[in-house]
mmCIF file of C-alpha atoms in Angstrom:
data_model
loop_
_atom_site.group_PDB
_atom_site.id
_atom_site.type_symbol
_atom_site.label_atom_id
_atom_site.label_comp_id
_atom_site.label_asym_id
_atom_site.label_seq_id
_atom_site.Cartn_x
_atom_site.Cartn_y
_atom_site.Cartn_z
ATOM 1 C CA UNK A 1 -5.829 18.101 3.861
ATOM 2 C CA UNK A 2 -9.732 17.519 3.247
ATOM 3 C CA UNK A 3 -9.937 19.094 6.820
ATOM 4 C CA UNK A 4 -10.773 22.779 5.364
ATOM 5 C CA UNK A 5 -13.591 21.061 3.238
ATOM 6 C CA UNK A 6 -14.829 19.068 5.867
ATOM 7 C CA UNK A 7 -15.163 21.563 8.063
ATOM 8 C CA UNK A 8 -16.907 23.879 5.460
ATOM 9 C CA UNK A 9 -19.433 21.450 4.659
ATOM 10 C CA UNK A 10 -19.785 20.659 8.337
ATOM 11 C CA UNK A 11 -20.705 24.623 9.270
ATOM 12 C CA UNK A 12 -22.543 24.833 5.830
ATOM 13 C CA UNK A 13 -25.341 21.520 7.388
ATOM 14 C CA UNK A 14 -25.528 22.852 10.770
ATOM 15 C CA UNK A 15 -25.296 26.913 10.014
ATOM 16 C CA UNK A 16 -23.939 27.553 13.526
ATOM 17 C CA UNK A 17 -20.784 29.053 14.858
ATOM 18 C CA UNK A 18 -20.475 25.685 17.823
ATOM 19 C CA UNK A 19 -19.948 23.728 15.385
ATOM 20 C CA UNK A 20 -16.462 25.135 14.459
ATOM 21 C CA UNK A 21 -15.632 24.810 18.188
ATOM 22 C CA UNK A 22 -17.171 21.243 18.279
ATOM 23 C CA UNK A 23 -14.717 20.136 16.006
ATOM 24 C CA UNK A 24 -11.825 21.971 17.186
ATOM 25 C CA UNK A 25 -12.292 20.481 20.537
ATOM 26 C CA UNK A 26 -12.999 17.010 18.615
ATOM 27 C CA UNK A 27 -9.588 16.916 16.880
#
């Protein structure tokens, strides 16, 4: 449930749009 938060944090460090695909492709 923490995913949404994770993932905002995650995008809000690195500040790139990858990173959203990173971590779709990682789950």
């Amino acid at each position: 449930m923490s995913k949404s938060k994770e993932l905002k944090i995650f995008v809000e460090l690195t500040g790139i749009e990858p990173a959203t695909l990173a971590l779709q492709t990682r789950c």
